[in-house]
mmCIF file of C-alpha atoms and ligand atoms in Angstrom:
data_model
loop_
_atom_site.group_PDB
_atom_site.id
_atom_site.type_symbol
_atom_site.label_atom_id
_atom_site.label_comp_id
_atom_site.label_asym_id
_atom_site.label_seq_id
_atom_site.Cartn_x
_atom_site.Cartn_y
_atom_site.Cartn_z
ATOM 1 C CA MET A 1 14.493 -12.066 17.235
ATOM 2 C CA ASN A 2 12.464 -9.296 15.585
ATOM 3 C CA ARG A 3 15.266 -7.194 14.205
ATOM 4 C CA ILE A 4 13.270 -5.644 11.415
ATOM 5 C CA LEU A 5 14.225 -3.682 8.293
ATOM 6 C CA VAL A 6 11.539 -1.752 6.407
ATOM 7 C CA THR A 7 12.464 -0.686 2.869
ATOM 8 C CA GLY A 8 10.497 2.184 1.313
ATOM 9 C CA ALA A 9 9.736 3.168 4.899
ATOM 10 C CA ARG A 10 8.629 6.758 4.181
ATOM 11 C CA GLY A 11 6.019 5.776 1.575
ATOM 12 C CA GLN A 12 2.258 5.720 2.212
ATOM 13 C CA LEU A 13 2.232 2.151 3.632
ATOM 14 C CA GLY A 14 5.677 2.333 5.221
ATOM 15 C CA SER A 15 4.936 5.389 7.353
ATOM 16 C CA ASP A 16 2.086 3.647 9.176
ATOM 17 C CA LEU A 17 3.697 0.206 9.165
ATOM 18 C CA VAL A 18 6.878 1.453 10.880
ATOM 19 C CA MET A 19 4.780 3.021 13.651
ATOM 20 C CA ALA A 20 2.814 -0.205 14.122
ATOM 21 C CA LEU A 21 5.956 -2.378 14.140
ATOM 22 C CA ARG A 22 7.738 -0.116 16.619
ATOM 23 C CA HIS A 23 4.668 -0.124 18.828
ATOM 24 C CA ARG A 24 4.530 -3.909 18.783
ATOM 25 C CA PHE A 25 8.215 -4.871 18.883
ATOM 26 C CA GLY A 26 9.932 -1.798 20.323
ATOM 27 C CA ALA A 27 11.328 1.282 18.618
ATOM 28 C CA THR A 28 14.924 0.039 18.593
ATOM 29 C CA ARG A 29 13.927 -3.195 16.814
ATOM 30 C CA VAL A 30 12.755 -1.509 13.617
ATOM 31 C CA ILE A 31 15.144 0.085 11.104
ATOM 32 C CA GLU A 32 13.662 2.419 8.502
ATOM 33 C CA SER A 33 15.296 2.781 5.089
ATOM 34 C CA GLY A 34 14.758 4.693 1.891
ATOM 35 C CA ARG A 35 16.565 5.958 -1.206
ATOM 36 C CA SER A 36 17.043 9.448 0.159
ATOM 37 C CA ALA A 37 18.053 10.894 3.511
ATOM 38 C CA PRO A 38 15.013 11.929 5.590
ATOM 39 C CA SER A 39 14.328 15.654 5.942
ATOM 40 C CA GLU A 40 13.631 15.034 9.646
ATOM 41 C CA ASN A 41 13.340 12.316 12.275
ATOM 42 C CA SER A 42 16.258 10.126 11.193
ATOM 43 C CA PHE A 43 15.954 7.830 14.217
ATOM 44 C CA LEU A 44 17.318 4.391 13.147
ATOM 45 C CA TYR A 45 17.087 5.349 9.477
ATOM 46 C CA GLU A 46 19.466 4.095 6.754
ATOM 47 C CA VAL A 47 19.790 5.491 3.236
ATOM 48 C CA LEU A 48 19.337 2.387 1.107
ATOM 49 C CA ASP A 49 18.748 1.860 -2.606
ATOM 50 C CA VAL A 50 17.385 -1.698 -2.690
ATOM 51 C CA THR A 51 18.881 -2.233 -6.149
ATOM 52 C CA ASP A 52 22.335 -1.956 -4.497
ATOM 53 C CA HIS A 53 22.958 -5.513 -3.277
ATOM 54 C CA ASN A 54 26.136 -4.666 -1.357
ATOM 55 C CA ARG A 55 24.486 -1.764 0.495
ATOM 56 C CA LEU A 56 21.511 -3.964 1.417
ATOM 57 C CA GLN A 57 23.915 -6.670 2.627
ATOM 58 C CA ALA A 58 25.790 -4.099 4.747
ATOM 59 C CA VAL A 59 22.596 -2.852 6.441
ATOM 60 C CA VAL A 60 21.408 -6.428 7.102
ATOM 61 C CA ASP A 61 24.784 -7.308 8.651
ATOM 62 C CA GLN A 62 25.085 -4.085 10.660
ATOM 63 C CA TYR A 63 21.737 -4.588 12.392
ATOM 64 C CA GLN A 64 21.613 -8.429 12.209
ATOM 65 C CA ILE A 65 18.239 -8.187 10.483
ATOM 66 C CA ASP A 66 15.982 -11.268 10.668
ATOM 67 C CA THR A 67 12.844 -9.828 9.046
ATOM 68 C CA ILE A 68 12.434 -7.527 6.016
ATOM 69 C CA TYR A 69 9.209 -5.712 5.101
ATOM 70 C CA HIS A 70 10.099 -4.904 1.504
ATOM 71 C CA LEU A 71 7.899 -1.957 0.479
ATOM 72 C CA ALA A 72 10.251 -0.094 -1.856
ATOM 73 C CA SER A 73 8.661 0.049 -5.322
ATOM 74 C CA LEU A 74 7.169 2.319 -7.958
ATOM 75 C CA LEU A 75 3.355 2.248 -8.057
ATOM 76 C CA SER A 76 1.068 1.916 -11.085
ATOM 77 C CA ALA A 77 0.678 5.463 -12.394
ATOM 78 C CA ARG A 78 4.290 6.524 -11.772
ATOM 79 C CA GLY A 79 5.464 3.207 -13.193
ATOM 80 C CA GLU A 80 3.656 3.822 -16.477
ATOM 81 C CA HIS A 81 5.624 7.021 -16.964
ATOM 82 C CA ASN A 82 8.924 5.267 -16.313
ATOM 83 C CA PRO A 83 8.519 1.550 -17.033
ATOM 84 C CA ASP A 84 12.258 0.845 -17.165
ATOM 85 C CA GLN A 85 12.823 2.323 -13.701
ATOM 86 C CA CYS A 86 9.701 0.525 -12.489
ATOM 87 C CA TRP A 87 11.077 -2.836 -13.644
ATOM 88 C CA HIS A 88 14.556 -2.063 -12.289
ATOM 89 C CA ILE A 89 13.457 -1.055 -8.799
ATOM 90 C CA ASN A 90 10.555 -3.480 -8.410
ATOM 91 C CA ILE A 91 12.319 -6.589 -9.742
ATOM 92 C CA ASN A 92 16.027 -6.106 -9.011
ATOM 93 C CA GLY A 93 15.195 -4.734 -5.580
ATOM 94 C CA LEU A 94 13.043 -7.757 -4.770
ATOM 95 C CA ARG A 95 15.641 -10.175 -6.120
ATOM 96 C CA ASN A 96 18.290 -8.629 -3.855
ATOM 97 C CA VAL A 97 15.974 -8.988 -0.858
ATOM 98 C CA LEU A 98 15.136 -12.618 -1.677
ATOM 99 C CA GLU A 99 18.779 -13.537 -2.298
ATOM 100 C CA ILE A 100 19.852 -12.092 1.051
ATOM 101 C CA ALA A 101 16.821 -13.706 2.716
ATOM 102 C CA ARG A 102 17.975 -17.042 1.297
ATOM 103 C CA SER A 103 21.575 -16.718 2.497
ATOM 104 C CA HIS A 104 20.707 -15.185 5.890
ATOM 105 C CA HIS A 105 17.477 -17.080 6.699
ATOM 106 C CA ILE A 106 15.448 -13.884 6.799
ATOM 107 C CA LYS A 107 11.640 -13.714 6.845
ATOM 108 C CA VAL A 108 10.173 -11.417 4.192
ATOM 109 C CA PHE A 109 6.921 -9.514 3.585
ATOM 110 C CA PHE A 110 6.268 -8.573 -0.040
ATOM 111 C CA PRO A 111 3.312 -6.325 -0.916
ATOM 112 C CA SER A 112 1.706 -7.464 -4.130
ATOM 113 C CA SER A 113 -1.399 -5.811 -5.516
ATOM 114 C CA ILE A 114 -4.697 -6.279 -7.307
ATOM 115 C CA ALA A 115 -2.685 -4.794 -10.164
ATOM 116 C CA VAL A 116 -1.592 -8.377 -10.995
ATOM 117 C CA PHE A 117 -5.050 -8.826 -12.503
ATOM 118 C CA GLY A 118 -5.952 -7.638 -15.978
ATOM 119 C CA PRO A 119 -8.724 -7.378 -18.570
ATOM 120 C CA HIS A 120 -9.286 -11.166 -18.762
ATOM 121 C CA THR A 121 -9.450 -11.658 -14.999
ATOM 122 C CA PRO A 122 -13.003 -12.174 -13.615
ATOM 123 C CA LYS A 123 -14.031 -8.739 -12.310
ATOM 124 C CA LEU A 124 -16.412 -9.944 -9.595
ATOM 125 C CA ASP A 125 -15.308 -12.268 -6.790
ATOM 126 C CA THR A 126 -11.863 -12.526 -8.367
ATOM 127 C CA PRO A 127 -10.561 -15.970 -7.307
ATOM 128 C CA GLN A 128 -7.265 -16.603 -5.514
ATOM 129 C CA ILE A 129 -6.024 -18.597 -8.508
ATOM 130 C CA THR A 130 -7.050 -17.075 -11.843
ATOM 131 C CA VAL A 131 -5.864 -15.330 -14.986
ATOM 132 C CA GLU A 132 -3.225 -12.661 -14.315
ATOM 133 C CA ASP A 133 -2.694 -10.520 -17.433
ATOM 134 C CA PRO A 134 -1.818 -7.049 -16.128
ATOM 135 C CA SER A 135 -1.760 -4.106 -18.527
ATOM 136 C CA THR A 136 0.745 -2.017 -16.529
ATOM 137 C CA MET A 137 4.471 -2.436 -15.950
ATOM 138 C CA TYR A 138 3.691 -2.186 -12.227
ATOM 139 C CA GLY A 139 1.313 -5.144 -12.582
ATOM 140 C CA VAL A 140 3.893 -7.088 -14.599
ATOM 141 C CA THR A 141 6.453 -6.528 -11.823
ATOM 142 C CA LYS A 142 3.972 -7.709 -9.202
ATOM 143 C CA VAL A 143 3.147 -10.909 -11.136
ATOM 144 C CA THR A 144 6.884 -11.515 -11.583
ATOM 145 C CA GLY A 145 7.444 -10.708 -7.924
ATOM 146 C CA GLU A 146 4.820 -13.223 -6.840
ATOM 147 C CA LEU A 147 6.437 -15.908 -9.020
ATOM 148 C CA LEU A 148 9.857 -15.078 -7.523
ATOM 149 C CA CYS A 149 8.425 -15.306 -3.999
ATOM 150 C CA HIS A 150 6.834 -18.670 -4.732
ATOM 151 C CA TYR A 151 10.087 -19.930 -6.286
ATOM 152 C CA TYR A 152 12.261 -18.839 -3.343
ATOM 153 C CA ALA A 153 9.798 -20.344 -0.865
ATOM 154 C CA ASP A 154 9.446 -23.604 -2.794
ATOM 155 C CA ARG A 155 13.064 -24.039 -4.005
ATOM 156 C CA TRP A 156 15.020 -22.537 -1.115
ATOM 157 C CA GLY A 157 12.567 -22.595 1.812
ATOM 158 C CA VAL A 158 12.559 -18.794 2.234
ATOM 159 C CA ASP A 159 9.712 -17.756 4.562
ATOM 160 C CA VAL A 160 8.374 -15.022 2.261
ATOM 161 C CA ARG A 161 4.740 -13.958 2.663
ATOM 162 C CA SER A 162 2.667 -11.644 0.513
ATOM 163 C CA LEU A 163 -0.692 -9.883 0.153
ATOM 164 C CA ARG A 164 -2.393 -8.587 -2.988
ATOM 165 C CA LEU A 165 -3.270 -5.237 -1.467
ATOM 166 C CA PRO A 166 -6.185 -3.177 -2.840
ATOM 167 C CA GLY A 167 -6.138 0.599 -2.889
ATOM 168 C CA ILE A 168 -5.051 1.778 0.553
ATOM 169 C CA ILE A 169 -6.690 4.823 2.157
ATOM 170 C CA SER A 170 -4.875 6.730 4.890
ATOM 171 C CA TYR A 171 -4.782 10.209 6.366
ATOM 172 C CA SER A 172 -1.152 10.352 7.428
ATOM 173 C CA ALA A 173 1.378 9.934 4.588
ATOM 174 C CA PRO A 174 0.482 11.249 1.108
ATOM 175 C CA PRO A 175 -0.467 8.723 -1.616
ATOM 176 C CA GLY A 176 2.460 7.425 -3.670
ATOM 177 C CA GLY A 177 1.528 7.856 -7.352
ATOM 178 C CA GLY A 178 -1.033 5.078 -7.686
ATOM 179 C CA THR A 179 -4.310 4.837 -9.561
ATOM 180 C CA THR A 180 -6.352 4.495 -6.380
ATOM 181 C CA ASP A 181 -5.025 7.837 -5.112
ATOM 182 C CA PHE A 182 -8.333 9.447 -6.172
ATOM 183 C CA ALA A 183 -9.943 8.209 -2.942
ATOM 184 C CA ILE A 184 -7.468 9.975 -0.659
ATOM 185 C CA GLU A 185 -7.335 13.066 -2.876
ATOM 186 C CA MET A 186 -11.155 13.337 -2.885
ATOM 187 C CA LEU A 187 -11.343 13.139 0.899
ATOM 188 C CA LYS A 188 -8.601 15.718 1.430
ATOM 189 C CA ALA A 189 -10.020 18.045 -1.251
ATOM 190 C CA ALA A 190 -13.518 17.750 0.244
ATOM 191 C CA ILE A 191 -12.272 18.861 3.638
ATOM 192 C CA ASN A 192 -9.990 21.645 2.396
ATOM 193 C CA HIS A 193 -11.885 22.953 -0.621
ATOM 194 C CA ARG A 194 -15.345 21.351 -0.702
ATOM 195 C CA THR A 195 -14.675 20.509 -4.356
ATOM 196 C CA TYR A 196 -12.679 17.894 -6.289
ATOM 197 C CA THR A 197 -12.104 16.923 -9.921
ATOM 198 C CA CYS A 198 -11.797 13.135 -9.988
ATOM 199 C CA PHE A 199 -9.482 11.474 -12.532
ATOM 200 C CA VAL A 200 -11.688 8.385 -12.965
ATOM 201 C CA ARG A 201 -15.335 8.094 -14.019
ATOM 202 C CA PRO A 202 -18.015 8.161 -11.283
ATOM 203 C CA GLU A 203 -18.976 4.520 -11.820
ATOM 204 C CA THR A 204 -15.382 3.250 -11.453
ATOM 205 C CA ARG A 205 -15.550 0.712 -8.624
ATOM 206 C CA LEU A 206 -12.352 -0.641 -7.079
ATOM 207 C CA PRO A 207 -11.358 -2.757 -4.067
ATOM 208 C CA MET A 208 -10.132 -0.529 -1.259
ATOM 209 C CA MET A 209 -8.919 -0.907 2.326
ATOM 210 C CA TYR A 210 -8.433 1.491 5.208
ATOM 211 C CA MET A 211 -4.854 1.681 6.453
ATOM 212 C CA PRO A 212 -5.602 0.173 9.909
ATOM 213 C CA ASP A 213 -7.044 -2.901 8.173
ATOM 214 C CA ALA A 214 -4.033 -3.132 5.844
ATOM 215 C CA ILE A 215 -1.615 -2.968 8.776
ATOM 216 C CA ALA A 216 -3.644 -5.588 10.655
ATOM 217 C CA ALA A 217 -3.628 -7.918 7.634
ATOM 218 C CA ILE A 218 0.144 -7.597 7.224
ATOM 219 C CA LEU A 219 0.848 -8.248 10.914
ATOM 220 C CA MET A 220 -1.626 -11.172 11.072
ATOM 221 C CA LEU A 221 -0.016 -12.772 8.028
ATOM 222 C CA MET A 222 3.522 -12.306 9.359
ATOM 223 C CA GLN A 223 2.626 -13.662 12.797
ATOM 224 C CA ALA A 224 0.683 -16.648 11.440
ATOM 225 C CA ASP A 225 1.959 -20.190 12.047
ATOM 226 C CA PRO A 226 3.969 -21.099 8.896
ATOM 227 C CA ALA A 227 1.990 -24.336 8.683
ATOM 228 C CA THR A 228 -1.168 -22.323 7.966
ATOM 229 C CA ILE A 229 0.366 -20.482 4.995
ATOM 230 C CA THR A 230 -0.811 -22.362 1.900
ATOM 231 C CA ILE A 231 -0.210 -19.533 -0.611
ATOM 232 C CA ARG A 232 3.396 -18.514 -1.239
ATOM 233 C CA SER A 233 2.735 -16.339 -4.302
ATOM 234 C CA SER A 234 0.376 -13.781 -2.717
ATOM 235 C CA TYR A 235 -2.957 -13.840 -0.864
ATOM 236 C CA ASN A 236 -6.062 -12.055 -2.089
ATOM 237 C CA VAL A 237 -7.282 -9.772 0.697
ATOM 238 C CA ALA A 238 -10.361 -7.547 0.568
ATOM 239 C CA ALA A 239 -12.193 -5.105 2.792
ATOM 240 C CA VAL A 240 -14.616 -2.922 0.808
ATOM 241 C CA SER A 241 -15.297 -2.020 -2.836
ATOM 242 C CA PHE A 242 -16.799 1.306 -3.803
ATOM 243 C CA SER A 243 -17.121 3.614 -6.797
ATOM 244 C CA ALA A 244 -15.871 7.187 -6.982
ATOM 245 C CA ALA A 245 -19.504 8.358 -6.971
ATOM 246 C CA GLU A 246 -20.358 6.248 -3.890
ATOM 247 C CA LEU A 247 -17.375 7.789 -2.081
ATOM 248 C CA ALA A 248 -18.522 11.301 -3.040
ATOM 249 C CA THR A 249 -22.043 10.568 -1.747
ATOM 250 C CA GLU A 250 -20.710 9.219 1.558
ATOM 251 C CA ILE A 251 -18.533 12.324 1.961
ATOM 252 C CA GLN A 252 -21.605 14.514 1.369
ATOM 253 C CA ASN A 253 -23.254 12.817 4.356
ATOM 254 C CA HIS A 254 -20.625 14.679 6.401
ATOM 255 C CA LEU A 255 -19.947 17.705 4.152
ATOM 256 C CA PRO A 256 -23.259 18.442 2.357
ATOM 257 C CA ASP A 257 -21.762 21.246 0.257
ATOM 258 C CA PHE A 258 -19.036 19.030 -1.209
ATOM 259 C CA LYS A 259 -19.107 18.908 -5.024
ATOM 260 C CA CYS A 260 -17.231 16.412 -7.204
ATOM 261 C CA ASP A 261 -16.828 16.483 -10.984
ATOM 262 C CA TYR A 262 -15.057 13.934 -13.171
ATOM 263 C CA GLN A 263 -12.326 14.336 -15.799
ATOM 264 C CA PRO A 264 -10.877 10.853 -16.492
ATOM 265 C CA ASP A 265 -7.204 10.764 -17.469
ATOM 266 C CA PHE A 266 -4.784 7.939 -18.417
ATOM 267 C CA ARG A 267 -5.399 6.308 -15.044
ATOM 268 C CA GLN A 268 -8.957 5.396 -16.122
ATOM 269 C CA ALA A 269 -7.602 2.658 -18.416
ATOM 270 C CA ILE A 270 -5.521 1.263 -15.529
ATOM 271 C CA ALA A 271 -8.538 1.251 -13.213
ATOM 272 C CA ASP A 272 -10.700 -0.396 -15.908
ATOM 273 C CA SER A 273 -8.188 -3.272 -16.144
ATOM 274 C CA TRP A 274 -8.540 -4.122 -12.444
ATOM 275 C CA PRO A 275 -11.274 -6.175 -10.702
ATOM 276 C CA SER A 276 -14.117 -4.615 -8.761
ATOM 277 C CA VAL A 277 -14.599 -7.206 -6.002
ATOM 278 C CA ILE A 278 -12.007 -9.677 -4.683
ATOM 279 C CA ASP A 279 -12.659 -13.146 -3.185
ATOM 280 C CA ASP A 280 -10.381 -13.464 -0.137
ATOM 281 C CA ALA A 281 -11.826 -16.714 1.257
ATOM 282 C CA ARG A 282 -8.397 -18.375 1.320
ATOM 283 C CA ALA A 283 -6.875 -15.662 3.554
ATOM 284 C CA ARG A 284 -9.881 -15.887 5.883
ATOM 285 C CA ALA A 285 -9.600 -19.675 6.068
ATOM 286 C CA ASP A 286 -5.807 -19.936 6.389
ATOM 287 C CA TRP A 287 -4.960 -17.231 8.942
ATOM 288 C CA GLY A 288 -8.265 -15.708 10.030
ATOM 289 C CA TRP A 289 -8.345 -12.506 7.982
ATOM 290 C CA LYS A 290 -11.381 -10.283 8.694
ATOM 291 C CA PRO A 291 -11.608 -6.567 7.829
ATOM 292 C CA THR A 292 -13.047 -3.964 10.207
ATOM 293 C CA TYR A 293 -13.756 -0.800 8.209
ATOM 294 C CA ASP A 294 -16.578 -0.380 5.671
ATOM 295 C CA LEU A 295 -17.084 2.774 3.570
ATOM 296 C CA PRO A 296 -19.097 4.759 6.168
ATOM 297 C CA ALA A 297 -16.537 3.945 8.870
ATOM 298 C CA ILE A 298 -13.616 4.935 6.613
ATOM 299 C CA VAL A 299 -15.162 8.275 5.641
ATOM 300 C CA LYS A 300 -16.219 9.072 9.219
ATOM 301 C CA ASP A 301 -12.701 8.420 10.525
ATOM 302 C CA MET A 302 -10.946 10.212 7.657
ATOM 303 C CA VAL A 303 -13.165 13.304 7.973
ATOM 304 C CA SER A 304 -12.558 13.456 11.721
ATOM 305 C CA LYS A 305 -8.797 12.956 11.394
ATOM 306 C CA LEU A 306 -8.354 15.395 8.484
ATOM 307 C CA SER A 307 -10.680 18.173 9.653
ATOM 308 C CA PRO A 308 -8.909 21.127 11.277
ATOM 309 C CA THR A 309 -9.581 21.167 15.000
ATOM 310 C CA PRO A 310 -12.477 23.620 15.350
ATOM 311 C CA TYR A 311 -11.278 26.782 17.120
ATOM 312 C CA PRO A 312 -13.153 27.695 20.282
ATOM 313 C CA LEU A 313 -15.290 30.480 18.756
ATOM 314 C CA LEU A 314 -14.474 33.007 21.493
ATOM 315 C CA HIS A 315 -15.056 35.812 19.068
ATOM 316 C CA PRO A 316 -16.671 36.019 15.585
ATOM 317 C CA GLU A 317 -13.240 36.896 14.126
ATOM 318 C CA ALA A 318 -11.829 33.715 15.664
ATOM 319 C CA GLN A 319 -12.712 31.774 12.497
ATOM 320 C CA PRO A 320 -10.012 29.307 11.432
ATOM 321 C CA CYS A 321 -7.885 30.723 8.610
ATOM 322 C CA SER A 322 -8.403 29.114 5.181
ATOM 323 C CA PRO A 323 -6.152 26.061 4.726
ATOM 324 C CA PRO A 324 -3.157 26.278 2.359
ATOM 325 C CA PRO A 325 -3.916 25.347 -1.280
ATOM 326 C CA LEU A 326 -4.085 21.546 -1.564
ATOM 327 C CA GLN A 327 -1.252 20.136 -3.691
ATOM 328 C CA LEU A 328 -2.910 17.246 -5.507
ATOM 329 C CA SER A 329 -0.553 14.321 -5.957
ATOM 330 C CA ASN A 330 1.381 14.452 -9.204
ATOM 331 C CA PRO A 331 1.854 10.780 -10.100
ATOM 332 C CA PHE A 332 5.128 11.357 -11.988
HETATM 333 C C1 VAH B 1 -1.708 1.779 -7.059
HETATM 334 N N1 VAH B 1 -2.187 2.093 -4.697
HETATM 335 O O1 VAH B 1 -2.747 2.414 -7.309
HETATM 336 C C2 VAH B 1 -1.551 1.203 -5.655
HETATM 337 C C3 VAH B 1 -2.192 -0.158 -5.566
HETATM 338 C C4 VAH B 1 -4.258 -1.472 -6.049
HETATM 339 C C5 VAH B 1 -3.490 -0.258 -6.349
HETATM 340 O O2 VAH B 1 -1.311 -1.138 -5.945
HETATM 341 O O3 VAH B 1 -0.824 1.598 -7.871
#
């Protein structure tokens, strides 16, 4: 029991999820995997391209895997610059996971996204069941992925569970080339440089979630009694919605000299196609979902975790050296 494989384990979500899974189930019960060999810390790590069915089969057999957290995918912004690769990895990778889950009776977590929604989806209190007309290849792969999950659960009885994750904010691993990366970039830039140029307009409001809440939602869903799971495509989950300007204002409550300007790029159109506020009543009713972090709590925790530890000012020259230039995420 609980022999777990995490694909895409070194991504933004995977880095924190692996730690949480190892903490809960034991370090030797969780196998990390990714397309490239890790630069360090290769403890129970397998190089695995999820589009390679035979390699995935070999890893599953070697470790007698009974649960797969399938995180390997290209996100929205990166996917728009390489839609063919986005389709290939996101769909063929998921199909390999579901096929092996079917033949080996493996439980699966699949991260969907609010990116399944599009311009004709209700923007406020987006229902669990509604129009899904995504305008990105990433969103198309997530709609297709949800339909595949529902099919494998309904037709073959695969215990696959899924969440439509909002933008995830974390301080540990860097963001992975998504449209919601502006939130993490703004926080890191505020702390390191006191200034940030945001790639969406100030009034752009999106559903977001702090990483601890995302990890809690995933673990609650995967531990829930199967009888309580009434959605086998993907559950809406929500925590907080805020605009880029509201985030900047909350940061200024901690860093008064922080300045943010706005130069929207191609990611503005992606953000505009997504909802602002999600209705997650079904997740709350079925398996007790309840978020913990609101915007002030997120910013307070991020600022404290990302701020350099203040030096003991033993001497006026003992000022901390200026941090290295911040490499903003390049989504391609
Ligand atoms: C992205 N962070 O921006 C991801 C997420 C809701 C957005 O799927 O692509």
